[in-house]
PDB file of C-alpha atoms in Angstrom:
ATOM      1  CA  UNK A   1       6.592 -12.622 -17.553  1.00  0.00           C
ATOM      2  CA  UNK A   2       4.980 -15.577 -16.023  1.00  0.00           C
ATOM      3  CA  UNK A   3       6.120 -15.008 -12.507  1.00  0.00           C
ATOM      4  CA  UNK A   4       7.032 -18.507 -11.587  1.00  0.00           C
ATOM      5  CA  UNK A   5      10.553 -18.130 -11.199  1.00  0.00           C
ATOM      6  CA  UNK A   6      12.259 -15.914  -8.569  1.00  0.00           C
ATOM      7  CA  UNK A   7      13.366 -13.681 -10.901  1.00  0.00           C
ATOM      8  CA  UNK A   8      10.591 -12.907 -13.443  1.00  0.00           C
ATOM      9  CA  UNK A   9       8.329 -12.855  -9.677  1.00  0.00           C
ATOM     10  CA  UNK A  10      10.605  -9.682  -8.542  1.00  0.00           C
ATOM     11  CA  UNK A  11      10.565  -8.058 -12.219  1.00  0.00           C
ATOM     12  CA  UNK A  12       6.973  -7.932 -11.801  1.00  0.00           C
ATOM     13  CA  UNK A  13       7.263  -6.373  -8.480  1.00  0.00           C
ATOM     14  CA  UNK A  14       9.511  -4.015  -9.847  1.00  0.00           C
ATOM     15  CA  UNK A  15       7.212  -3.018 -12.535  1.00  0.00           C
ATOM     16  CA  UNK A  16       4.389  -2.946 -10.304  1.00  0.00           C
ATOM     17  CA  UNK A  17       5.771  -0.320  -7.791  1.00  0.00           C
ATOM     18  CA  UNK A  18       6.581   1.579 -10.765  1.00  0.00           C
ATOM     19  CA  UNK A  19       2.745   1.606 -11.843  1.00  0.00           C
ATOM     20  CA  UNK A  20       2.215   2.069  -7.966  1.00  0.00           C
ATOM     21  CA  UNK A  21       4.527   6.080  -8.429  1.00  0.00           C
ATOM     22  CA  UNK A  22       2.368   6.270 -11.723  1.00  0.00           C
ATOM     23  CA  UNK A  23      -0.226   6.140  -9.576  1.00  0.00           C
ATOM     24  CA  UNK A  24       0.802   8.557  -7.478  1.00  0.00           C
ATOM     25  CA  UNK A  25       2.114  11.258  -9.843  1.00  0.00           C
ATOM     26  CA  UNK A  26      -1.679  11.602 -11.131  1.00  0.00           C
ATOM     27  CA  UNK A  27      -2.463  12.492  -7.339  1.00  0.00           C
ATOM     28  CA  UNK A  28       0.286  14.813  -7.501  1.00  0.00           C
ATOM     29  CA  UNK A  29       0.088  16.440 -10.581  1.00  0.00           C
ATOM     30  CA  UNK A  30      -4.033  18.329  -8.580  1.00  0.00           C
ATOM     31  CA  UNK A  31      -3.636  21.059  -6.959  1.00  0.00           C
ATOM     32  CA  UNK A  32      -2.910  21.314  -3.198  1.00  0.00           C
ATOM     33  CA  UNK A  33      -6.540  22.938  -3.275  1.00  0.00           C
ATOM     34  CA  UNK A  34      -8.401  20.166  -4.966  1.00  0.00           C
ATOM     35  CA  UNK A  35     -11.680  18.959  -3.586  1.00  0.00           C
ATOM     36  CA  UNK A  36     -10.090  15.650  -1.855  1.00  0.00           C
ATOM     37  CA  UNK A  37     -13.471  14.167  -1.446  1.00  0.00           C
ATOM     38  CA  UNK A  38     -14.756  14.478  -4.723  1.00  0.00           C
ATOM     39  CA  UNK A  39     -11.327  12.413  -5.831  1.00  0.00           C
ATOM     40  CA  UNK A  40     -11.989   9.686  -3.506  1.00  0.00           C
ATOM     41  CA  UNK A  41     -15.326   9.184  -4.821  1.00  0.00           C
ATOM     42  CA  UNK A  42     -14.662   9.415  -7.821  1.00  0.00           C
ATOM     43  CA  UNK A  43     -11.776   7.069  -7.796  1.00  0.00           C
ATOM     44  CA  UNK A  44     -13.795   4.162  -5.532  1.00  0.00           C
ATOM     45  CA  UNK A  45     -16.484   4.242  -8.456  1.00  0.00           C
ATOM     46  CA  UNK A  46     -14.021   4.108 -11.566  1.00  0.00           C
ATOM     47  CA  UNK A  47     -12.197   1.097  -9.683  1.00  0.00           C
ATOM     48  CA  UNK A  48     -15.781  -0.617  -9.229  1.00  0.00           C
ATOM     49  CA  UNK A  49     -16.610   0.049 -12.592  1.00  0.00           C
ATOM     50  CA  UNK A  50     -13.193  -1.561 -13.943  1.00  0.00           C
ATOM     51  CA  UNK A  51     -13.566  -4.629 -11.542  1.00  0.00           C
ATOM     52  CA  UNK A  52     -17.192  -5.519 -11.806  1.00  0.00           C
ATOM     53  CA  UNK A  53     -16.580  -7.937 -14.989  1.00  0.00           C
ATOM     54  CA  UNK A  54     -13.529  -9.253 -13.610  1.00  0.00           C
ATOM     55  CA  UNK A  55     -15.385 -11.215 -10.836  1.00  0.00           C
ATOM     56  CA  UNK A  56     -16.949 -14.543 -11.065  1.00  0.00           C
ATOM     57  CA  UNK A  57     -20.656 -15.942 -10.598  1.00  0.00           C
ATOM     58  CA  UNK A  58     -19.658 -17.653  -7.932  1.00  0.00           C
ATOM     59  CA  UNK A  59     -18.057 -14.408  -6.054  1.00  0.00           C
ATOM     60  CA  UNK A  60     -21.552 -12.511  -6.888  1.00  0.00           C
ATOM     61  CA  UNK A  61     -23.578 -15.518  -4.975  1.00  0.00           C
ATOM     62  CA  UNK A  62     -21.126 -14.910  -1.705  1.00  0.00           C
ATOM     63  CA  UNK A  63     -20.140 -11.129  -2.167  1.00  0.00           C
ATOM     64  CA  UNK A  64     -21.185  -9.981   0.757  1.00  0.00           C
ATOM     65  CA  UNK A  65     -19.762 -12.481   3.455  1.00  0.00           C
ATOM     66  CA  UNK A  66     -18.165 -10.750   5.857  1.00  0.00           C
ATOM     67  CA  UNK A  67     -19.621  -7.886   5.427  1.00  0.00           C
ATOM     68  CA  UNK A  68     -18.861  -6.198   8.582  1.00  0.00           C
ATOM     69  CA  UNK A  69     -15.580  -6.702   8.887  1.00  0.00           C
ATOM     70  CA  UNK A  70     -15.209  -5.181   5.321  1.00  0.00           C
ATOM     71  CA  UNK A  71     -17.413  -2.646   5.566  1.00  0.00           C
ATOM     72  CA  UNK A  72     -14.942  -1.333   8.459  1.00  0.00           C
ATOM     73  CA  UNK A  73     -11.957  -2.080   6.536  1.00  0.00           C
ATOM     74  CA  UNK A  74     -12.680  -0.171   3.389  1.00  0.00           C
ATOM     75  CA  UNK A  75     -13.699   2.878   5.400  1.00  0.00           C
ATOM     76  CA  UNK A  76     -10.328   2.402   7.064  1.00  0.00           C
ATOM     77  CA  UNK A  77      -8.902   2.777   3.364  1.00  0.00           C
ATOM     78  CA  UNK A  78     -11.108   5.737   2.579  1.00  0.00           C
ATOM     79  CA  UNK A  79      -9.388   7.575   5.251  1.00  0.00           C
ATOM     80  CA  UNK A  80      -5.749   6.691   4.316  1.00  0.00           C
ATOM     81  CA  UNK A  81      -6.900   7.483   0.410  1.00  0.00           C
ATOM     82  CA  UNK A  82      -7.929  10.875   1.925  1.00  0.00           C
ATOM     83  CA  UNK A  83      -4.491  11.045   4.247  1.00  0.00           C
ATOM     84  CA  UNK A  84      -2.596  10.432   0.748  1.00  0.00           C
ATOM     85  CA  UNK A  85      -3.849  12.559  -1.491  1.00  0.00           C
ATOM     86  CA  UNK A  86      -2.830  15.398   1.390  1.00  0.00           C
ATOM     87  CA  UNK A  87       0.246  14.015   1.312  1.00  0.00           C
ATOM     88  CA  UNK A  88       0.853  13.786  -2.077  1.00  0.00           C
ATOM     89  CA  UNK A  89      -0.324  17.029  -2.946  1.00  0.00           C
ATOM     90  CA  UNK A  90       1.937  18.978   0.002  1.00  0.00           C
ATOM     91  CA  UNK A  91       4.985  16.989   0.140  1.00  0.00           C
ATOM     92  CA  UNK A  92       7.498  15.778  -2.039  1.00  0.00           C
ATOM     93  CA  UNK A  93       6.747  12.257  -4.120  1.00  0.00           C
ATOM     94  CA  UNK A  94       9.764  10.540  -2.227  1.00  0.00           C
ATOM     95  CA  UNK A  95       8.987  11.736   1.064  1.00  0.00           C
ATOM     96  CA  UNK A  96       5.438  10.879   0.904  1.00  0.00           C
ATOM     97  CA  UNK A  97       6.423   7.695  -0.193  1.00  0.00           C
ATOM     98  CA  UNK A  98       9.277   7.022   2.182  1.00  0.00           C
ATOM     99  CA  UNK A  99       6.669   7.475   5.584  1.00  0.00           C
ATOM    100  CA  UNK A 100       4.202   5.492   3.980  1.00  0.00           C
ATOM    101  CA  UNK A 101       6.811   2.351   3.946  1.00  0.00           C
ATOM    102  CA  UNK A 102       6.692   2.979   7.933  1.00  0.00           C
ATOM    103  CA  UNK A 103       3.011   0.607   7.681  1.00  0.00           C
ATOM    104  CA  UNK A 104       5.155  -2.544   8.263  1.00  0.00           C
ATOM    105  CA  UNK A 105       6.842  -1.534  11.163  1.00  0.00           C
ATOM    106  CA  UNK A 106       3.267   0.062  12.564  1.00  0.00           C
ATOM    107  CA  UNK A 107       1.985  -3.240  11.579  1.00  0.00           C
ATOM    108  CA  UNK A 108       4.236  -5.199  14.041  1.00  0.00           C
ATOM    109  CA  UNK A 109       3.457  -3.052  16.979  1.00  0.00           C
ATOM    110  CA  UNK A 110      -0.137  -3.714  16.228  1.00  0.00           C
ATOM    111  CA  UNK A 111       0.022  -6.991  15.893  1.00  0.00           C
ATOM    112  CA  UNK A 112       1.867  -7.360  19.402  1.00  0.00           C
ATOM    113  CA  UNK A 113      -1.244  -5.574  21.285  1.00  0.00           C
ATOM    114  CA  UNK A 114      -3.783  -7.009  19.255  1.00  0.00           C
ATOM    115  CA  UNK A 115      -2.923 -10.462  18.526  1.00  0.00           C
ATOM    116  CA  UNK A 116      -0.417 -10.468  21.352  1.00  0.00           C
ATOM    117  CA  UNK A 117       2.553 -11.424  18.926  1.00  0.00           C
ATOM    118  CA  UNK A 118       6.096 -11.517  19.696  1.00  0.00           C
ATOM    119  CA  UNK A 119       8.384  -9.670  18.246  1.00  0.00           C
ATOM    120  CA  UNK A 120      12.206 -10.935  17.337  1.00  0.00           C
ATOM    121  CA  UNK A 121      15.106  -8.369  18.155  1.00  0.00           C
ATOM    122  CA  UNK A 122      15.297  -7.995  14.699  1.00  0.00           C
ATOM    123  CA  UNK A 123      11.710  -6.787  14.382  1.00  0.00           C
ATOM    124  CA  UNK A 124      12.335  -4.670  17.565  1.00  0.00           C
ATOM    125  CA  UNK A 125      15.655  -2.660  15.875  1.00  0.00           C
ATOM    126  CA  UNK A 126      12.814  -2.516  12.839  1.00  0.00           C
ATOM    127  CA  UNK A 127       9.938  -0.412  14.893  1.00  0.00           C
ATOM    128  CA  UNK A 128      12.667   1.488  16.712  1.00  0.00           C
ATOM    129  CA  UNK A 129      14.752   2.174  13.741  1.00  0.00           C
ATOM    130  CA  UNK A 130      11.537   2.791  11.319  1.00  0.00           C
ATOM    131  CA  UNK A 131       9.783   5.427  14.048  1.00  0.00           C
ATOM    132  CA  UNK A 132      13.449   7.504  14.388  1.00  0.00           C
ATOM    133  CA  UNK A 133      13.728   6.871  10.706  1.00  0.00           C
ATOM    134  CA  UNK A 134      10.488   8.824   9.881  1.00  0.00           C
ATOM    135  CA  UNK A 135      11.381  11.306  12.343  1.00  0.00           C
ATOM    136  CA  UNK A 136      14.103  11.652  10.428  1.00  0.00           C
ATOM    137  CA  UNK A 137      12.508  12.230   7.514  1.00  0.00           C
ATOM    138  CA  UNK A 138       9.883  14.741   8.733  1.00  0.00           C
ATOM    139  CA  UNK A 139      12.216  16.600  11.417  1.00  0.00           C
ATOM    140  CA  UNK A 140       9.958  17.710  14.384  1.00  0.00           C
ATOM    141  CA  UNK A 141       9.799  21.082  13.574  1.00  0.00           C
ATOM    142  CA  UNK A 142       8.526  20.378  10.283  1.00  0.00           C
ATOM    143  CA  UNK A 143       5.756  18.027  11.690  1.00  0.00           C
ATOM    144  CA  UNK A 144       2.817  19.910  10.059  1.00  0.00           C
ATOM    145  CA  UNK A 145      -0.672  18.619   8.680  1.00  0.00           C
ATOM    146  CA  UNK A 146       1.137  17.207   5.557  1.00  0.00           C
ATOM    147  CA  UNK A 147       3.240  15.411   7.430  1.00  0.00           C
ATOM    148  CA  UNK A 148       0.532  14.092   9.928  1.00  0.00           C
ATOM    149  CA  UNK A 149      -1.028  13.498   6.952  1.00  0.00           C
ATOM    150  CA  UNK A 150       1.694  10.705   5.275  1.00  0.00           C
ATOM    151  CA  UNK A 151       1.923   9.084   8.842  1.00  0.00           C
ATOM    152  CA  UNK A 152      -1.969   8.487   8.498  1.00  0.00           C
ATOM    153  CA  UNK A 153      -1.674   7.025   5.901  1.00  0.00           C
ATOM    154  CA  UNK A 154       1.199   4.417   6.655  1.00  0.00           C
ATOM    155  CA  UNK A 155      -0.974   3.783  10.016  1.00  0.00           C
ATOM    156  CA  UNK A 156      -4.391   3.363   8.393  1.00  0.00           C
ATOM    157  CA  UNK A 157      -2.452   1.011   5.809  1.00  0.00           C
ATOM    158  CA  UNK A 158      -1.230  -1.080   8.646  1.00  0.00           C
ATOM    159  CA  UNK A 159      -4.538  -1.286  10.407  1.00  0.00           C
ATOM    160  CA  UNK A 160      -6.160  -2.722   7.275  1.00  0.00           C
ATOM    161  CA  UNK A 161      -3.234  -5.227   6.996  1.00  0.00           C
ATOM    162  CA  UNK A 162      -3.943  -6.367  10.539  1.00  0.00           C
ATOM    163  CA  UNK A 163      -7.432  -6.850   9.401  1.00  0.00           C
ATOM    164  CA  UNK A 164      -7.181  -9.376   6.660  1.00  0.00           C
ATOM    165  CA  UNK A 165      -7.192 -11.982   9.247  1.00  0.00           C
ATOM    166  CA  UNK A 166     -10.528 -11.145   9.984  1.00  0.00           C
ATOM    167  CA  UNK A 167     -11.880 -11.536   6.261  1.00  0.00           C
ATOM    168  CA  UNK A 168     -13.442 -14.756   5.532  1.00  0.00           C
ATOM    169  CA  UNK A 169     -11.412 -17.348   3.706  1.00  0.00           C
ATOM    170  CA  UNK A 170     -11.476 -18.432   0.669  1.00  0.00           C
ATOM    171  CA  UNK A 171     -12.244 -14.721  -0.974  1.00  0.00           C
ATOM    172  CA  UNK A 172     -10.100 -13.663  -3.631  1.00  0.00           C
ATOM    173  CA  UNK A 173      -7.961 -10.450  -3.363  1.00  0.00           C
ATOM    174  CA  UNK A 174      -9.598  -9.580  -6.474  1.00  0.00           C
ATOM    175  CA  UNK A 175     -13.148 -10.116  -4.423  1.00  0.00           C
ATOM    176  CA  UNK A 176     -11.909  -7.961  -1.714  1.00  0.00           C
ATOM    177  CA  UNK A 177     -10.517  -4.921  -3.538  1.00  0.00           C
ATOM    178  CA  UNK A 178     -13.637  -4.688  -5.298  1.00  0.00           C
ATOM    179  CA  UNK A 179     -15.291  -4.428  -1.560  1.00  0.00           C
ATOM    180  CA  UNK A 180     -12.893  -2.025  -0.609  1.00  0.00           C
ATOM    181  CA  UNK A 181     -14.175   0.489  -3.017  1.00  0.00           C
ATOM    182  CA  UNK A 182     -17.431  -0.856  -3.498  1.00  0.00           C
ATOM    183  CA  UNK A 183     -18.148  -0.378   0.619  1.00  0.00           C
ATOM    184  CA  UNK A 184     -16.366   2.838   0.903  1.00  0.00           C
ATOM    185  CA  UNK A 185     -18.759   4.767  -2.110  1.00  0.00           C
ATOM    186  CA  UNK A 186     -21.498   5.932  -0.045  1.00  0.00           C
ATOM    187  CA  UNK A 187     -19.400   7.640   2.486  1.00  0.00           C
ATOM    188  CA  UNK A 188     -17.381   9.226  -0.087  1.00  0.00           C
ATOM    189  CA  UNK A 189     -19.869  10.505  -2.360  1.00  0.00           C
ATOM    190  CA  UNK A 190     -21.492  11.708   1.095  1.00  0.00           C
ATOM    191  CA  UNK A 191     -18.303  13.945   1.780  1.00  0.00           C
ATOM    192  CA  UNK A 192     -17.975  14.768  -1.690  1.00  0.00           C
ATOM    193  CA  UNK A 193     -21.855  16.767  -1.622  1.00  0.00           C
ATOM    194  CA  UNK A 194     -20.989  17.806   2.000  1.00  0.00           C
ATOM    195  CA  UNK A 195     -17.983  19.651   0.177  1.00  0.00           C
ATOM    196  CA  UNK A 196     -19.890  21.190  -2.207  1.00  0.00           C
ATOM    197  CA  UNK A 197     -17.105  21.474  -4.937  1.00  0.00           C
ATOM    198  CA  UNK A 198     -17.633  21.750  -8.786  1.00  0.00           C
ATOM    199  CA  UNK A 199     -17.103  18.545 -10.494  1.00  0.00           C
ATOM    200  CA  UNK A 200     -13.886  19.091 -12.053  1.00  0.00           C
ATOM    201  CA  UNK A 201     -12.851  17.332 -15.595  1.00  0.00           C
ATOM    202  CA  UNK A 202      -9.127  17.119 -14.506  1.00  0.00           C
ATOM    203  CA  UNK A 203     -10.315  15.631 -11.131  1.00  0.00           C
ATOM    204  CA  UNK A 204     -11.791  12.994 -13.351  1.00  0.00           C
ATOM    205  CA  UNK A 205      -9.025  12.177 -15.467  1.00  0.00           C
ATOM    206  CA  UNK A 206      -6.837  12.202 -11.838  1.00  0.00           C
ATOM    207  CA  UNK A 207      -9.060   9.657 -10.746  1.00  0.00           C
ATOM    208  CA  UNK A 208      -9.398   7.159 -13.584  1.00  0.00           C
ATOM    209  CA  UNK A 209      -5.311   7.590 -14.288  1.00  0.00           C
ATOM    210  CA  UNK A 210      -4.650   6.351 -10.216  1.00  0.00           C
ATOM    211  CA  UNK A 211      -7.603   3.952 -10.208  1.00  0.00           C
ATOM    212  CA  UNK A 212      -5.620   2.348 -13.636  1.00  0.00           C
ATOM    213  CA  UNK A 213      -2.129   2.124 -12.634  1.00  0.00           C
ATOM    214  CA  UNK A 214      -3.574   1.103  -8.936  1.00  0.00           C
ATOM    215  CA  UNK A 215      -5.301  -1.685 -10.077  1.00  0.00           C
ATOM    216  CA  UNK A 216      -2.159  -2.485 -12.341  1.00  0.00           C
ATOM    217  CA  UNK A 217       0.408  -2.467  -9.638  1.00  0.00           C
ATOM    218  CA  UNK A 218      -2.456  -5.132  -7.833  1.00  0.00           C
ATOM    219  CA  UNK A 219      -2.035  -6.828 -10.877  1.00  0.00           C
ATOM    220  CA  UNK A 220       1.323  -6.741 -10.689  1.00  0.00           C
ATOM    221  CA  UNK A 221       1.767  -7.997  -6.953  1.00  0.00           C
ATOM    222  CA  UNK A 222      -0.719 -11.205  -7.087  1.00  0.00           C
ATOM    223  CA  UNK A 223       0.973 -12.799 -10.110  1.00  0.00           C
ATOM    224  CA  UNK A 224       4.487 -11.937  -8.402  1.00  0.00           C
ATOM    225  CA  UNK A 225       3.617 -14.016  -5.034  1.00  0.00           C
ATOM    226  CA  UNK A 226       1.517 -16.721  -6.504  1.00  0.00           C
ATOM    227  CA  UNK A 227       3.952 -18.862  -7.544  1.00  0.00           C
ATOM    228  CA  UNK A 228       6.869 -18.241  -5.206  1.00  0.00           C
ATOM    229  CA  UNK A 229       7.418 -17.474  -1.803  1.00  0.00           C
ATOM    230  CA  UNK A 230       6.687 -13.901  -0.157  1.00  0.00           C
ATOM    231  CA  UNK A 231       9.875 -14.102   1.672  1.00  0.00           C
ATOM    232  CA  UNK A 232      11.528 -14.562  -1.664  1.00  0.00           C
ATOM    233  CA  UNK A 233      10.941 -11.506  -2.913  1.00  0.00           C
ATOM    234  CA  UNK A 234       9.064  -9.254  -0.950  1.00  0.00           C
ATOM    235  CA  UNK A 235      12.695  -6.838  -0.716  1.00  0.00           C
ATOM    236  CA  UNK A 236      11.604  -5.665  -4.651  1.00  0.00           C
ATOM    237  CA  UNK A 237       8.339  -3.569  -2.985  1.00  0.00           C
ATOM    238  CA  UNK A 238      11.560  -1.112  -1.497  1.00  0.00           C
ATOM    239  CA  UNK A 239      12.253  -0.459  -5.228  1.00  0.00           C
ATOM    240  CA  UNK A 240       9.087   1.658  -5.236  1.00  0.00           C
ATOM    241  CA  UNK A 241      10.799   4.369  -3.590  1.00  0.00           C
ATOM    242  CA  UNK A 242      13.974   4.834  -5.595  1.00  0.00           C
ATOM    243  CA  UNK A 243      11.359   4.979  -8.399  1.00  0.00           C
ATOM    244  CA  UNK A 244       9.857   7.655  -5.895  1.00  0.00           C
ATOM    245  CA  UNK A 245      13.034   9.174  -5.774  1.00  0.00           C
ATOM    246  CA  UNK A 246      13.720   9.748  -9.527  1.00  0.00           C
ATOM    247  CA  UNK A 247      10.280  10.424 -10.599  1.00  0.00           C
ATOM    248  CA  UNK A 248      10.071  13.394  -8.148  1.00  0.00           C
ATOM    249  CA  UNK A 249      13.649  14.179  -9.205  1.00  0.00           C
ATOM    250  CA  UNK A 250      12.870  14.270 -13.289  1.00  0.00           C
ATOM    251  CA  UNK A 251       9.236  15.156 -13.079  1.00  0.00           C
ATOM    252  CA  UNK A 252       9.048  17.636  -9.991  1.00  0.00           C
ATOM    253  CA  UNK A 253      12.936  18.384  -9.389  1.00  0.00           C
ATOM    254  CA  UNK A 254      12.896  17.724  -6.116  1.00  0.00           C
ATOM    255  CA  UNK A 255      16.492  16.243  -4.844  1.00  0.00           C
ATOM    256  CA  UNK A 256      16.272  14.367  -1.900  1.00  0.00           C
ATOM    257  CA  UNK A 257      18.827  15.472   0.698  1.00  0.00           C
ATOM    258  CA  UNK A 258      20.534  14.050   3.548  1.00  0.00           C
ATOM    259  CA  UNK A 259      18.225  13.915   6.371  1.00  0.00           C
ATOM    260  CA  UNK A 260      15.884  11.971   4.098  1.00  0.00           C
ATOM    261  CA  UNK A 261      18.309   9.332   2.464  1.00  0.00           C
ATOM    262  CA  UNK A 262      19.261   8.476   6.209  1.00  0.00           C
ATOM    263  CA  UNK A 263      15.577   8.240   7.557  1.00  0.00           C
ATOM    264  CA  UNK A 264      14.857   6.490   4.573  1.00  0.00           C
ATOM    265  CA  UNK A 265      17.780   3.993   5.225  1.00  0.00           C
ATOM    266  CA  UNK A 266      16.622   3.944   9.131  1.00  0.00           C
ATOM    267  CA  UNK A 267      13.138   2.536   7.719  1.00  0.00           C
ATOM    268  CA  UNK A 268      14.193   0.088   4.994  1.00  0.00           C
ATOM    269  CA  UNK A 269      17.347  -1.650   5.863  1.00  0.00           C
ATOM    270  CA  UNK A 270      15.730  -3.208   8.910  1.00  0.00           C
ATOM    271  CA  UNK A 271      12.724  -3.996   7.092  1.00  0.00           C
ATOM    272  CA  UNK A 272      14.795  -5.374   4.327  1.00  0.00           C
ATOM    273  CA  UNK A 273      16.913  -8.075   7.339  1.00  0.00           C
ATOM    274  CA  UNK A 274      13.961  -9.108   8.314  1.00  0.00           C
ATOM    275  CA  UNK A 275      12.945 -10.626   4.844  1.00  0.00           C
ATOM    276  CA  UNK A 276      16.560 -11.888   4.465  1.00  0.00           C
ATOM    277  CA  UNK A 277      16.363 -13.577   7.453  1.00  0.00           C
ATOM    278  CA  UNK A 278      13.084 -15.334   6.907  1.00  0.00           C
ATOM    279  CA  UNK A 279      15.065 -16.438   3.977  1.00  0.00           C
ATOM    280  CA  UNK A 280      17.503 -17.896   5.464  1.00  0.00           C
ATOM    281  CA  UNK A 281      15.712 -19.588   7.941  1.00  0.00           C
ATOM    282  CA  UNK A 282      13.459 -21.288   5.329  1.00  0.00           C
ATOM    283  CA  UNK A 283      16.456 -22.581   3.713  1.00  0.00           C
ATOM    284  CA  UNK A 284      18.159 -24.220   6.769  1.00  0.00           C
ATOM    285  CA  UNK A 285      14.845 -25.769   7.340  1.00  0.00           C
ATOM    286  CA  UNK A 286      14.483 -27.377   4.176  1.00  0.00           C
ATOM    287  CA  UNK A 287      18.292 -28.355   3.885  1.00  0.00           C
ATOM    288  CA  UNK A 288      17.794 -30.793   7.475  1.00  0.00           C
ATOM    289  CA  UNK A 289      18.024 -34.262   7.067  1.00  0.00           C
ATOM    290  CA  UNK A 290      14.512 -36.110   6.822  1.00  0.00           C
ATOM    291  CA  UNK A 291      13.157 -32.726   5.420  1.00  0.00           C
ATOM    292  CA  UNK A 292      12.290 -34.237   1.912  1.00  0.00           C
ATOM    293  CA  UNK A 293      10.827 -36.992   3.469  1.00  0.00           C
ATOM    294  CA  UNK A 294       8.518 -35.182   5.731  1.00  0.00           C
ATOM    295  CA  UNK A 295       7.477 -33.410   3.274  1.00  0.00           C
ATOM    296  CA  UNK A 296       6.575 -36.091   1.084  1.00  0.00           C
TER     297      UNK A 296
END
């Protein structure tokens, strides 16, 4: 699959959110009890380890520019790593999955205070749909620490989206996901002594399993949007959670019921308009008269 045509772009990104659940089932599959720490160091090393020959000289000369603004980031990352594997490990795959797909619309309000954007009454329906939609999802009176938990998560997500306008240019996303883990070690293997667990072999084999299929959904997204446009086919990330859906159903047997196939609905469809729109207006703009020419 090369990824240059529309359709071979949002194959990949089907197959990558697949690898993405993969990911996630090897979080799943540890025990509620497992030492959370020791998995988030361990996984931040493995990914260094399986990056470190990727990168270029060149990236080695400059690896640290920035270094402050990624530093923050990738401790931002720790936490929702932490907030996920709680997540993962208490509540079902798809319902995990469905609250973390609320980053996007946490994303827009963020943007709006922090970079004082402004959002379209389409975006507006898609933070006020997306919040009731998770609501939704979780019910109130089921709002525990697992649920808490998955809406960490989506937020710390967002907040490290916002961030990547901070990064310096020119870095590849290969650069800065080997920073992300790279930065975020210390504090990790830190909390992993302050927690004093056994080093567990199935730990271990959690870790390098989500650290793999991670890396290959990654994979999997960069060749999809290098050679066509995000708004293109950005809708094929949503197919991540019907794989959600029927990997918790075959693997776990959980069947998602009604509250969450409507919260889920309340968080996607919006999200979904959005991209369609973009779309749209990219086509009108390149069907005006003179647009070929300007162009040019």
């Amino acid at each position: 699959m090369s990824g240059k045509t529309v359709n071979s772009a949002i194959l990949l990104l089907i197959i990558g959110n697949a690898l993405a659940i993969v990911s996630d089932v090897f979080i799943k599959l540890m025990e509620p009890e497992a030492p959370v720490f020791q998995f988030a160091f361990l996984r931040n090393l493995i990914t260094v380890l399986l990056l470190m020959p990727l990168l270029k000289r060149a990236e080695y000369g400059r690896l640290f520019e920035g270094f402050v603004v990624h530093a923050i980031r990738s401790h931002v990352l720790l936490a929702g790593l932490l907030c996920m594997v709680v997540a993962l490990t208490t509540l079902p795959l798809a319902t995990a999955n469905a609250v973390f797909y609320a980053a996007p619309v946490i994303l827009m309000v963020l943007s709006v205070l922090v970079y004082g954007e402004r959002l379209s009454p389409l975006s507006v329906l898609a933070v006020i749909s997306g919040f009731a939609g998770v609501l939704v999802i979780l019910r109130p009176t089921a709002l525990d620490f697992s649920a808490l938990s998955a809406l960490g998560t989506a937020f710390c997500l967002a907040v490290a989206a916002l961030m990547v306008r901070r990064l310096p240019s020119g870095q590849s996303t290969l650069h800065k996901l080997f920073l992300n883990s790279l930065l975020a070690i210390p504090a990790s293997f830190a909390l992993a002594m302050w927690e004093g667990a056994p080093w567990r072999w199935e730990i271990i084999a959690s870790a390098v399993g989500s650290a793999v299929f991670i890396l290959g959904y990654n994979a999997s997204v960069l060749k999809g949007y290098k050679h066509v446009d995000a708004n293109q086919v950005t809708s094929a990330e949503y197919t991540g959670l019907i794989w959600a859906i029927a990997v918790g159903w075959l693997a776990f047997g959980e069947i998602p019921d009604l509250w969450f196939l409507t919260g889920s609905l309340m968080i996607i469809v919006p999200l979904v308009l959005i991209g369609l729109n973009q779309r749209r207006k990219r086509r009108l703009i390149h069907r005006r008269p003179g647009a070929e020419a300007q162009g040019a």
